[in-house]
Short mmCIF file of N, CA, C and O in Angstrom, two decimals:
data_model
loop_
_atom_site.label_atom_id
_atom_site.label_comp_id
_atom_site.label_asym_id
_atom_site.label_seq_id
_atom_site.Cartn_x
_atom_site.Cartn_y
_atom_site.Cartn_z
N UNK A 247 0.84 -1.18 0.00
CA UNK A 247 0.00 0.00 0.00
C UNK A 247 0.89 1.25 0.00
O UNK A 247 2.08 1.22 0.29
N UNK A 248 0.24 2.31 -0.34
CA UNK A 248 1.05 3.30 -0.94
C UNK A 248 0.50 4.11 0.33
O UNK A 248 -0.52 3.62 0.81
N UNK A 249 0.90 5.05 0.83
CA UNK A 249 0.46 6.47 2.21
C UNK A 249 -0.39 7.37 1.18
O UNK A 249 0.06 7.88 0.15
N UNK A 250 -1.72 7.46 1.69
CA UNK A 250 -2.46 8.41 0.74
C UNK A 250 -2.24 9.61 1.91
O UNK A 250 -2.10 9.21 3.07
N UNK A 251 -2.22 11.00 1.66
CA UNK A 251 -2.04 11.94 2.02
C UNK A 251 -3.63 12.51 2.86
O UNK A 251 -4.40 13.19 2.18
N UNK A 252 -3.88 12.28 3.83
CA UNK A 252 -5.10 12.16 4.51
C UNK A 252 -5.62 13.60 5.61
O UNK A 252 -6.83 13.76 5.82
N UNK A 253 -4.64 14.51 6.22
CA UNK A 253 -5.07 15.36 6.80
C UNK A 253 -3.67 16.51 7.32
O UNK A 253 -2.51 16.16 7.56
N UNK A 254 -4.27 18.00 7.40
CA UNK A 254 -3.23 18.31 7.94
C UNK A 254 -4.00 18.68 9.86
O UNK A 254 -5.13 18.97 10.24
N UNK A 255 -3.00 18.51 10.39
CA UNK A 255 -2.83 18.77 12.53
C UNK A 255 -2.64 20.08 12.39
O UNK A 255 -2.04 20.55 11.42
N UNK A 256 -3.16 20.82 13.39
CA UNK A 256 -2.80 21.93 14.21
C UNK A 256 -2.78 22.07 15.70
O UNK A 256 -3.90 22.02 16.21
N UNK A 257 -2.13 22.18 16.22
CA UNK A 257 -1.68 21.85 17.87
C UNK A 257 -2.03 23.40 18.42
O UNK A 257 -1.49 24.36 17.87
N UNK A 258 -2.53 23.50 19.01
CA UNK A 258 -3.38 24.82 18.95
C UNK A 258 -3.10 25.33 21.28
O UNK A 258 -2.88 24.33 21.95
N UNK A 259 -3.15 26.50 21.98
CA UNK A 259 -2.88 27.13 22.54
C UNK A 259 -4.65 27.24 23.26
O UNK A 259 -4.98 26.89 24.39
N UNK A 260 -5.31 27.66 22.46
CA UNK A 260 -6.91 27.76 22.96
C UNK A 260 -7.90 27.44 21.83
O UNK A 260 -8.23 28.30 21.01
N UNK A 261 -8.27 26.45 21.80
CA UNK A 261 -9.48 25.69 21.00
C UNK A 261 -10.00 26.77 21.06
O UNK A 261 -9.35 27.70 20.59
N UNK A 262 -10.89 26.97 21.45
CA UNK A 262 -12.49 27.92 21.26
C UNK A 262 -11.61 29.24 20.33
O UNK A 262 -12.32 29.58 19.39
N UNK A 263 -10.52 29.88 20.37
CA UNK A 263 -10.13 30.91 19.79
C UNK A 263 -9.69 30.10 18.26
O UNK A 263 -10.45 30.48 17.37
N UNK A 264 -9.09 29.52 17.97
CA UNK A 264 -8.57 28.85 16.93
C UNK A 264 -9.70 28.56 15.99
O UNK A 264 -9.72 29.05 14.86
N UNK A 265 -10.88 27.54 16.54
CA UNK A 265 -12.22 27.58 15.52
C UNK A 265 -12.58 28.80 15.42
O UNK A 265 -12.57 29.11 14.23
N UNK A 266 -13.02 29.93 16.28
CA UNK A 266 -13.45 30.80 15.87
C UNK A 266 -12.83 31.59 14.78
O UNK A 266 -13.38 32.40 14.04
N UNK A 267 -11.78 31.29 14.80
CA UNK A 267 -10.78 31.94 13.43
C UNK A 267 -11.12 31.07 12.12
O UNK A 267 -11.19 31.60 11.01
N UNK A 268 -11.33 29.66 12.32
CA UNK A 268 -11.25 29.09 11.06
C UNK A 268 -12.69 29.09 10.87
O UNK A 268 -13.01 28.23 10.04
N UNK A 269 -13.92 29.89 11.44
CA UNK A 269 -14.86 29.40 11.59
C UNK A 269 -15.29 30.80 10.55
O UNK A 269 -15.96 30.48 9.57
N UNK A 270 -15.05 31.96 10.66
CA UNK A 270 -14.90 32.97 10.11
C UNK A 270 -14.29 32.76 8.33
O UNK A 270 -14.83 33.22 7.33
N UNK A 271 -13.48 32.23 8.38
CA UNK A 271 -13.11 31.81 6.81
C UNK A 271 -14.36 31.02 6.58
O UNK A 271 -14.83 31.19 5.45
N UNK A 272 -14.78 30.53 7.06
CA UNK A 272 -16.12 29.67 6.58
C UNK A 272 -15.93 28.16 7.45
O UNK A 272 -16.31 27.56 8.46
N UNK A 273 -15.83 28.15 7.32
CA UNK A 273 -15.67 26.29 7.83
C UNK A 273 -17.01 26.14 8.71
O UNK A 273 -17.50 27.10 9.29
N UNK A 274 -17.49 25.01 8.75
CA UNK A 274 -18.75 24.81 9.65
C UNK A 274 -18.45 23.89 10.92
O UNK A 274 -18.43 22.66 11.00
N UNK A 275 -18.25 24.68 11.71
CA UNK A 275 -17.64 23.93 13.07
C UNK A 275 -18.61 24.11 14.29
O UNK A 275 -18.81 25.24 14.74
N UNK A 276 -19.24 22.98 14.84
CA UNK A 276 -20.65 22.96 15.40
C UNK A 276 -19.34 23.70 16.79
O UNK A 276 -18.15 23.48 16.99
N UNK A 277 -20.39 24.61 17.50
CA UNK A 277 -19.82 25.57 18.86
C UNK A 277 -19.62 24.35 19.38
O UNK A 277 -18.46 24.27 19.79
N UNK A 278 -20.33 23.21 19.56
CA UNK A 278 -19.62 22.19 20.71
C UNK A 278 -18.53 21.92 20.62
O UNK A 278 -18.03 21.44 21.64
N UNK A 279 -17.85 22.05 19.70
CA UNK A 279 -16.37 21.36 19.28
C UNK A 279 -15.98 22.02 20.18
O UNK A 279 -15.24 21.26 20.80
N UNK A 280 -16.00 23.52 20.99
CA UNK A 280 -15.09 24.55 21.50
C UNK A 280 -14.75 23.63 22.34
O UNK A 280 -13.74 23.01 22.01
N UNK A 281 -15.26 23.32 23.31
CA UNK A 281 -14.97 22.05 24.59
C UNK A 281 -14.29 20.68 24.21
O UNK A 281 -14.07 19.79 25.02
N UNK A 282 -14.01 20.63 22.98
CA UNK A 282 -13.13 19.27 22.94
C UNK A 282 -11.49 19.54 22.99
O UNK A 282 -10.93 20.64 23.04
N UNK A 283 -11.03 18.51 22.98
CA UNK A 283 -9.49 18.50 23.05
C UNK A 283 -9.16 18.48 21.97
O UNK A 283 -8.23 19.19 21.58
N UNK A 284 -10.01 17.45 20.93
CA UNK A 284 -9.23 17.06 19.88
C UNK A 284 -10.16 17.40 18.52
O UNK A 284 -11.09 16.69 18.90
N UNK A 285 -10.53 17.80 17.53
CA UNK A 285 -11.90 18.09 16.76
C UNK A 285 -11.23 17.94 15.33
O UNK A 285 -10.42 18.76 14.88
N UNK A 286 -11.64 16.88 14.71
CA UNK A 286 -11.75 16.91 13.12
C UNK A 286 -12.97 17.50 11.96
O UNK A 286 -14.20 17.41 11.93
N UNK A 287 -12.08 18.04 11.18
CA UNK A 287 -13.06 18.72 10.11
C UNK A 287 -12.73 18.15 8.85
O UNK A 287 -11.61 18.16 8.33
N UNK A 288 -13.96 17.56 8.32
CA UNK A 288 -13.92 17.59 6.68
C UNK A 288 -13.95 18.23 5.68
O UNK A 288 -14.96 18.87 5.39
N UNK A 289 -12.87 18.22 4.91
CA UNK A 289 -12.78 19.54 3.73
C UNK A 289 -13.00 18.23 2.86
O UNK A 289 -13.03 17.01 2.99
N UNK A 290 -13.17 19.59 1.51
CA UNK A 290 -13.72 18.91 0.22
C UNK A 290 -12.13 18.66 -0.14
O UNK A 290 -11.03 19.21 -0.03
N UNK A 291 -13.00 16.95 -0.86
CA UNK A 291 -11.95 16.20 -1.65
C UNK A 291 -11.51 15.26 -0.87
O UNK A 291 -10.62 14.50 -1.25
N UNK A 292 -12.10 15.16 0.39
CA UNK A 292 -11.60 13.75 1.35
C UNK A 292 -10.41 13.85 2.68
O UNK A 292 -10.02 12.93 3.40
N UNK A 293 -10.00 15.39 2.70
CA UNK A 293 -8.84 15.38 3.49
C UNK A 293 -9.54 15.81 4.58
O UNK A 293 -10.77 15.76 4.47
N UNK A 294 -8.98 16.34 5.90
CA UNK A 294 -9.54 16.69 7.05
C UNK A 294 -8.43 17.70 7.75
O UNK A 294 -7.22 17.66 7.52
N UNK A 295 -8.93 18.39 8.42
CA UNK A 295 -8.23 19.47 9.28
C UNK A 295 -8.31 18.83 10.69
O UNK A 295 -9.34 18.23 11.02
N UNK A 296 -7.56 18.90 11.30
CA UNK A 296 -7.34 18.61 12.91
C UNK A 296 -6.78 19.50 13.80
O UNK A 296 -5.72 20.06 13.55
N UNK A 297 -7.43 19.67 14.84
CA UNK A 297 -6.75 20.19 15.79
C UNK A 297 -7.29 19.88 16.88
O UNK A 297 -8.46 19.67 17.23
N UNK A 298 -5.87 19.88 17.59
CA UNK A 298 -4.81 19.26 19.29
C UNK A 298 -4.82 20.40 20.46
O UNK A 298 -4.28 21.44 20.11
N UNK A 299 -5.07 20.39 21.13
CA UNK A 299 -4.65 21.14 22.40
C UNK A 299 -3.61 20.58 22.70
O UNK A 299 -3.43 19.37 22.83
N UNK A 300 -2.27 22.07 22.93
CA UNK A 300 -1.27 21.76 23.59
C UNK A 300 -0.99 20.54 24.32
O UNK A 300 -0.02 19.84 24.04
N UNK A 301 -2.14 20.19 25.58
CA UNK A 301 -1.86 19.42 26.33
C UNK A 301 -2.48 17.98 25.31
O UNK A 301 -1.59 17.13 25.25
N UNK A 302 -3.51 17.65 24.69
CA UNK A 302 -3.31 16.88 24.01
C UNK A 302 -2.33 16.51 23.34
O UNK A 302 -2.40 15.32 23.05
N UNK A 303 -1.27 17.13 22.88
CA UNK A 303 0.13 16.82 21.61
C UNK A 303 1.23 16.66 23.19
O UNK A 303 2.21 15.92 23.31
N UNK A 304 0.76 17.44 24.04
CA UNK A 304 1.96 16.87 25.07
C UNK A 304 2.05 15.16 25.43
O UNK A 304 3.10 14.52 25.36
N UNK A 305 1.04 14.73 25.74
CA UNK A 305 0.59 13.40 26.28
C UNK A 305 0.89 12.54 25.63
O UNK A 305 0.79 11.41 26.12
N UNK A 306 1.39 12.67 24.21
CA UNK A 306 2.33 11.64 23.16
C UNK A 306 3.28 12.25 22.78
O UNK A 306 3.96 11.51 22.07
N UNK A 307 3.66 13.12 22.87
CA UNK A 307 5.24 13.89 22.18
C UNK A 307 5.48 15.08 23.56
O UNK A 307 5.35 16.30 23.44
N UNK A 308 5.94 14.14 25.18
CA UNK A 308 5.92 15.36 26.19
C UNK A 308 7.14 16.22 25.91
O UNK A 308 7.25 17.24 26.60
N UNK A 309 7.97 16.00 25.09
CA UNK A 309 9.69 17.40 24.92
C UNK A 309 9.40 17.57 23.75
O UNK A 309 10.19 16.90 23.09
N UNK A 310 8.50 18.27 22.90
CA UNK A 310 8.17 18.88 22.39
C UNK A 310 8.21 20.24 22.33
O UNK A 310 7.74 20.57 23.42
N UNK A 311 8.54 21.40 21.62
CA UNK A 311 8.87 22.20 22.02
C UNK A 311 8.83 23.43 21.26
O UNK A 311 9.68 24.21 20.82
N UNK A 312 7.05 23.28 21.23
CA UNK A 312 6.27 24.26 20.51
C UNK A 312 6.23 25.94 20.49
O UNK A 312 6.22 26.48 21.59
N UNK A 313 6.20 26.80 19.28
CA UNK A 313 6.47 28.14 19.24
C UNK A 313 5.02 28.41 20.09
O UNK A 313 4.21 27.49 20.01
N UNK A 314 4.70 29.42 20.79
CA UNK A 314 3.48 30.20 21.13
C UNK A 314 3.41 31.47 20.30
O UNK A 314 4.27 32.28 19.96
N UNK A 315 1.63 31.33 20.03
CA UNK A 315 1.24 32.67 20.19
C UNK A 315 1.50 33.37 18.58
O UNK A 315 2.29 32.95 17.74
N UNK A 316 0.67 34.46 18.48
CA UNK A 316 0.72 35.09 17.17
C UNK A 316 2.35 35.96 17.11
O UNK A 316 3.09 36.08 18.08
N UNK A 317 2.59 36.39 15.97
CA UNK A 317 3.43 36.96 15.52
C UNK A 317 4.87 36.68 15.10
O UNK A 317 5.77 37.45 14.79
N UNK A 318 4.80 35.11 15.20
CA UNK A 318 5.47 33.62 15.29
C UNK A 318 4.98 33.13 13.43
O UNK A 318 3.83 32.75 13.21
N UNK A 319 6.15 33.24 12.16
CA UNK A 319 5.48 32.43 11.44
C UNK A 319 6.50 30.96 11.53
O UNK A 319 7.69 30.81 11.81
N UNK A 320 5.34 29.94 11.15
CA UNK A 320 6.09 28.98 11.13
C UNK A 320 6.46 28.52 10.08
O UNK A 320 6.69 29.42 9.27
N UNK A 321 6.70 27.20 9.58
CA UNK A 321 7.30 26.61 8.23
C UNK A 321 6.24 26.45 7.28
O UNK A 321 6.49 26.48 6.07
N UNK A 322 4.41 26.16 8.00
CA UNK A 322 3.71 25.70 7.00
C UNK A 322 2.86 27.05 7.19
O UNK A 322 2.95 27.92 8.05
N UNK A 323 1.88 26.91 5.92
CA UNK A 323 0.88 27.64 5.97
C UNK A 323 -0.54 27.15 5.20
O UNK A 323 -0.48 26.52 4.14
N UNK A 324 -1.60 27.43 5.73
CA UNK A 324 -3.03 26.93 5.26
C UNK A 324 -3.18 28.37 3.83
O UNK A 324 -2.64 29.47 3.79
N UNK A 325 -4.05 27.75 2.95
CA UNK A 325 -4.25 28.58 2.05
C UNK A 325 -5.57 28.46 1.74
O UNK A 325 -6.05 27.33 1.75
N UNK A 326 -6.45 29.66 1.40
CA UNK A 326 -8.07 29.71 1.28
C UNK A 326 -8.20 30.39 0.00
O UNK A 326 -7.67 31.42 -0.39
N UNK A 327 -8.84 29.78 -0.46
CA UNK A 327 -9.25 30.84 -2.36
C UNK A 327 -10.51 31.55 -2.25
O UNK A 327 -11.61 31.07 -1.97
N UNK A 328 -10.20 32.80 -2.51
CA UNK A 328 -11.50 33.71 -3.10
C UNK A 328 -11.94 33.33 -4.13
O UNK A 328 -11.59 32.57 -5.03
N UNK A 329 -13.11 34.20 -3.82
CA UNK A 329 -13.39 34.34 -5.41
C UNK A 329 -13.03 35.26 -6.53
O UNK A 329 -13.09 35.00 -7.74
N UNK A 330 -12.60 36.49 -5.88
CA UNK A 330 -11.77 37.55 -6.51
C UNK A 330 -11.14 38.25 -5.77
O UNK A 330 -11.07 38.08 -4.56
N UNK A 331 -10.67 39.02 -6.32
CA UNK A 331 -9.20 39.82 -5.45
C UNK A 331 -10.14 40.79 -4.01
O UNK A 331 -9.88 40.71 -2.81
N UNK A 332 -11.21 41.64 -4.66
CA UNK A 332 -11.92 42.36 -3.81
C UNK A 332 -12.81 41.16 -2.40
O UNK A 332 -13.78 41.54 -1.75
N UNK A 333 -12.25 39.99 -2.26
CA UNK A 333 -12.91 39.43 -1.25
C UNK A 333 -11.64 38.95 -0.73
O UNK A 333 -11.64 38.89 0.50
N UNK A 334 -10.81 38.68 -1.16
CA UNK A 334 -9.03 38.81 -0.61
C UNK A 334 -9.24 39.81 0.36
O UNK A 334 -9.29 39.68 1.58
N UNK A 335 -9.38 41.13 -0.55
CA UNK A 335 -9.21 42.09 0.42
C UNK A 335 -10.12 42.61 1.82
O UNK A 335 -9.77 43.08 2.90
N UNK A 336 -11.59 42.25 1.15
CA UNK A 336 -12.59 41.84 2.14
C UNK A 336 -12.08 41.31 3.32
O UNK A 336 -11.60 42.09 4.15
N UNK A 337 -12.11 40.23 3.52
CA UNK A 337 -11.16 39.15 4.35
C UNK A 337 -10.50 39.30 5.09
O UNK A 337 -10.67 38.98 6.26
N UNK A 338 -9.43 39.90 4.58
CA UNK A 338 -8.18 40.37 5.31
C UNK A 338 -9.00 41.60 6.05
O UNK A 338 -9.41 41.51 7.21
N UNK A 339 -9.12 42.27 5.57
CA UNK A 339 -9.88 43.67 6.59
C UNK A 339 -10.33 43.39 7.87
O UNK A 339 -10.02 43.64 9.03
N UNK A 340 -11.43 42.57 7.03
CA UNK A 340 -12.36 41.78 8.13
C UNK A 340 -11.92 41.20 9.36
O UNK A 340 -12.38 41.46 10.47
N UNK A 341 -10.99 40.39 9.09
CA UNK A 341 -10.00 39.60 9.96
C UNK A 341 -9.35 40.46 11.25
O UNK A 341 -9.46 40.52 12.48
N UNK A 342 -8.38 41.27 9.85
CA UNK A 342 -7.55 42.26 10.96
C UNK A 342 -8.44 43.35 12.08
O UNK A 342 -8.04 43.78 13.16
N UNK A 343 -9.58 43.58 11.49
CA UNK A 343 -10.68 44.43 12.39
C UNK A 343 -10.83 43.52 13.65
O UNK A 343 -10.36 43.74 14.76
N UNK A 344 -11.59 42.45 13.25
CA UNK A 344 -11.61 41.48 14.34
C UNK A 344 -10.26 41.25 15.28
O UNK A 344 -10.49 40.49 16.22
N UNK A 345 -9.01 41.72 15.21
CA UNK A 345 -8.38 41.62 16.14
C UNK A 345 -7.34 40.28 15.96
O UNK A 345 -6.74 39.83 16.94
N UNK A 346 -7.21 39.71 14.62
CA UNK A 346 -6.07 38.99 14.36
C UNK A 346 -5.27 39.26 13.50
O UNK A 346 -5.66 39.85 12.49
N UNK A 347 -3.96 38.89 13.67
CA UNK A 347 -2.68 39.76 13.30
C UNK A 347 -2.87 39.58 11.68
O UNK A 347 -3.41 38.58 11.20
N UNK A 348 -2.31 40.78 10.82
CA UNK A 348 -1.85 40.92 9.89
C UNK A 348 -0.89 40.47 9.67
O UNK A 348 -0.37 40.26 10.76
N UNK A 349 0.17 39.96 8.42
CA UNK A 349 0.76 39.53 8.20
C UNK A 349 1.42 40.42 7.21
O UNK A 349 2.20 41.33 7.48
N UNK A 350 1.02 40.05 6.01
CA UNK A 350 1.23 40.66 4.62
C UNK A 350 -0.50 41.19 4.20
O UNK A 350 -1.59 40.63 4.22
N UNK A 351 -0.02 42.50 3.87
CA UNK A 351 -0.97 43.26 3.86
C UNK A 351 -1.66 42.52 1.99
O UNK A 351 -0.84 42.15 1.15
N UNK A 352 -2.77 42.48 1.78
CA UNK A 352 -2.92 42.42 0.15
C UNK A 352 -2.54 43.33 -0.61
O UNK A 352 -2.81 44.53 -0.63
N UNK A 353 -1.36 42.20 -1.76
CA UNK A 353 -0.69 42.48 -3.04
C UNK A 353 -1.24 42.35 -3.74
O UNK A 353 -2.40 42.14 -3.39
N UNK A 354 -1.04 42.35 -5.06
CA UNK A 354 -1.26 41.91 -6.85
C UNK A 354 0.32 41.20 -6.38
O UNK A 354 1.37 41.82 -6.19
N UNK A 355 0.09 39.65 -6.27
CA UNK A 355 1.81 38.79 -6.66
C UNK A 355 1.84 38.75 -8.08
O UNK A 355 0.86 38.68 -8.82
N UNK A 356 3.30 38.81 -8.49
CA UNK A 356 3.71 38.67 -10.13
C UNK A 356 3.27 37.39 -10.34
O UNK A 356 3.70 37.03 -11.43
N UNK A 357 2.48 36.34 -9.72
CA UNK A 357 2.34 34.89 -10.33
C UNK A 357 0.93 35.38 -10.87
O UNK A 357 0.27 34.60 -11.56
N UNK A 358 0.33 36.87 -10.54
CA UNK A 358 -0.79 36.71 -10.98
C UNK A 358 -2.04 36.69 -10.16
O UNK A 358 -3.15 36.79 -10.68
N UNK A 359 -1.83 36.55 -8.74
CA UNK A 359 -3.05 36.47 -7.52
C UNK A 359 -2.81 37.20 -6.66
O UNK A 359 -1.74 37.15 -6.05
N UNK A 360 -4.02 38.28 -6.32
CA UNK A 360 -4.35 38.83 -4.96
C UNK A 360 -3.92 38.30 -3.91
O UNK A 360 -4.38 37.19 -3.65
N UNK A 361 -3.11 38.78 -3.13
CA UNK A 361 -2.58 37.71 -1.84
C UNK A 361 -2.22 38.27 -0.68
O UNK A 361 -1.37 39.13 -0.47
N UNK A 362 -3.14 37.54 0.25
CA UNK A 362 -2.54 38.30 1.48
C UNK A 362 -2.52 37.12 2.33
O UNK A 362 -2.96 36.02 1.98
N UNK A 363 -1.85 37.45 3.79
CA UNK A 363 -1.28 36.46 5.00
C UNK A 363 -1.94 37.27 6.05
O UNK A 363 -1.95 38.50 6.17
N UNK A 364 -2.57 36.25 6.88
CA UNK A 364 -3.22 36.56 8.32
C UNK A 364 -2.65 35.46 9.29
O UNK A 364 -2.09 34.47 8.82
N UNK A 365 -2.83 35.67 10.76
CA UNK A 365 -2.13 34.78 11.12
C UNK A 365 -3.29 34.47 12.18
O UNK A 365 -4.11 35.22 12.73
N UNK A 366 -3.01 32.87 12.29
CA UNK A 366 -4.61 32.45 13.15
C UNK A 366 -3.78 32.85 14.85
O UNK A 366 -2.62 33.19 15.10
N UNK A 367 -4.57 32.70 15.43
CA UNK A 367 -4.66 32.47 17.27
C UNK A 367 -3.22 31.84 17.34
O UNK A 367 -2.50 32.82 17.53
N UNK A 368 -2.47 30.78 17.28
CA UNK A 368 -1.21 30.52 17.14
C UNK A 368 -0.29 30.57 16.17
O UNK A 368 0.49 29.67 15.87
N UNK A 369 -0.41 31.89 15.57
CA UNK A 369 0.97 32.13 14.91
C UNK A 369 1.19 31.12 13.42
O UNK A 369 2.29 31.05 12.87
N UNK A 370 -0.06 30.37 12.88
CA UNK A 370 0.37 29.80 11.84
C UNK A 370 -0.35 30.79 10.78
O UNK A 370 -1.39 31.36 11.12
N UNK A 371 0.19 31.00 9.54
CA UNK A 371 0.14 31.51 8.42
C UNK A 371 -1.24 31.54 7.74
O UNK A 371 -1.43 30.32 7.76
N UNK A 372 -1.99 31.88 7.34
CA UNK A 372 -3.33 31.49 6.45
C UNK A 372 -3.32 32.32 5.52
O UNK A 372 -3.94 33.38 5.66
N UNK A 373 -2.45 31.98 4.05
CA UNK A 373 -2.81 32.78 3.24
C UNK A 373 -4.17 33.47 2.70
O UNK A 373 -4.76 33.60 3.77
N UNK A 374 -4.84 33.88 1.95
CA UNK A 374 -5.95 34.48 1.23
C UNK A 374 -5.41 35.00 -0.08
O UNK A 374 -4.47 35.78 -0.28
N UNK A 375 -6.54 34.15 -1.24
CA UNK A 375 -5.50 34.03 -2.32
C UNK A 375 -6.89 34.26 -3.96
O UNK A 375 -8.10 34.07 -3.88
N UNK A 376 -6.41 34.51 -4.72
CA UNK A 376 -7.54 34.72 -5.94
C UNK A 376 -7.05 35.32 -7.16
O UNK A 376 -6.53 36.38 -6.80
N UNK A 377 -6.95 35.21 -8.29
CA UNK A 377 -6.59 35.08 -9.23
C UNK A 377 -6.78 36.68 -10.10
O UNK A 377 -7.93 36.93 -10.47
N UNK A 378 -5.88 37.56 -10.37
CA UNK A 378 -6.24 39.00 -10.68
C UNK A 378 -7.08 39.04 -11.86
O UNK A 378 -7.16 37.98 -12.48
N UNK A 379 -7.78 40.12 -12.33
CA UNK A 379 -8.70 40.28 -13.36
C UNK A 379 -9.87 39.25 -13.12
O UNK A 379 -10.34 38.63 -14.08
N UNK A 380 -10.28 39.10 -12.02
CA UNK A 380 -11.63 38.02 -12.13
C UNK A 380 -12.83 39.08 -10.92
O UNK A 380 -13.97 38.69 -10.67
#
């Protein structure tokens, strides 16, 4: 058997703040999840999003030795598609009003897409992304 590529983890600082961030991009995350430790989400195409409370990822990996907190980027980043550049920018506004960090303010990138970086409740990356002239 071959490893099919099945989900990405996020090890997260405060559940209830973390969904509420991904909950805002859209995602449909029932409020009960806030109270769990551990909560999987299904995205389209079969993969799933996860996320760990600190102390959950401690209890199998305890010397671990995780960055905290916004303003921290790390190695990976989640990426979300608009539908056009003016909801890029939507987004990002939106976001940063609400009180989570900016990153990269929205460009026109030379590849051609509206793009901007917000950063969730722990410091990981979430691009916002859409294709110019649409």
């Amino acid at each position: 058997m071959t490893p099919r590529f099945d989900c990405i983890g996020l090890v997260v600082a405060d559940m209830p703040a973390s969904l509420a961030f991904y909950r805002r991009l859209g995602l449909d995350i029932p409020a009960s999840a806030d109270e769990l430790p551990h909560v999987e989400h299904a995205l389209e195409g079969g993969l799933r999003l996860l996320w760990d409370t600190d102390e959950v990822h401690a209890s199998f990996d305890p010397g671990a030795d995780l960055p905290k907190g916004p303003g921290r980027v790390g190695r990976a980043t989640l990426g979300f598609a608009c539908a056009d550049a003016g909801e890029v920018d939507r987004v990002y506004g939106e976001l940063v009003e609400a009180g989570y960090a900016g990153h990269l303010r929205p460009w026109d990138a030379v590849w051609g897409q509206r793009y901007a970086t917000v950063l969730d409740p722990d410091g990981n990356a979430v691009d916002l992304f859409a294709p110019l002239g649409r």
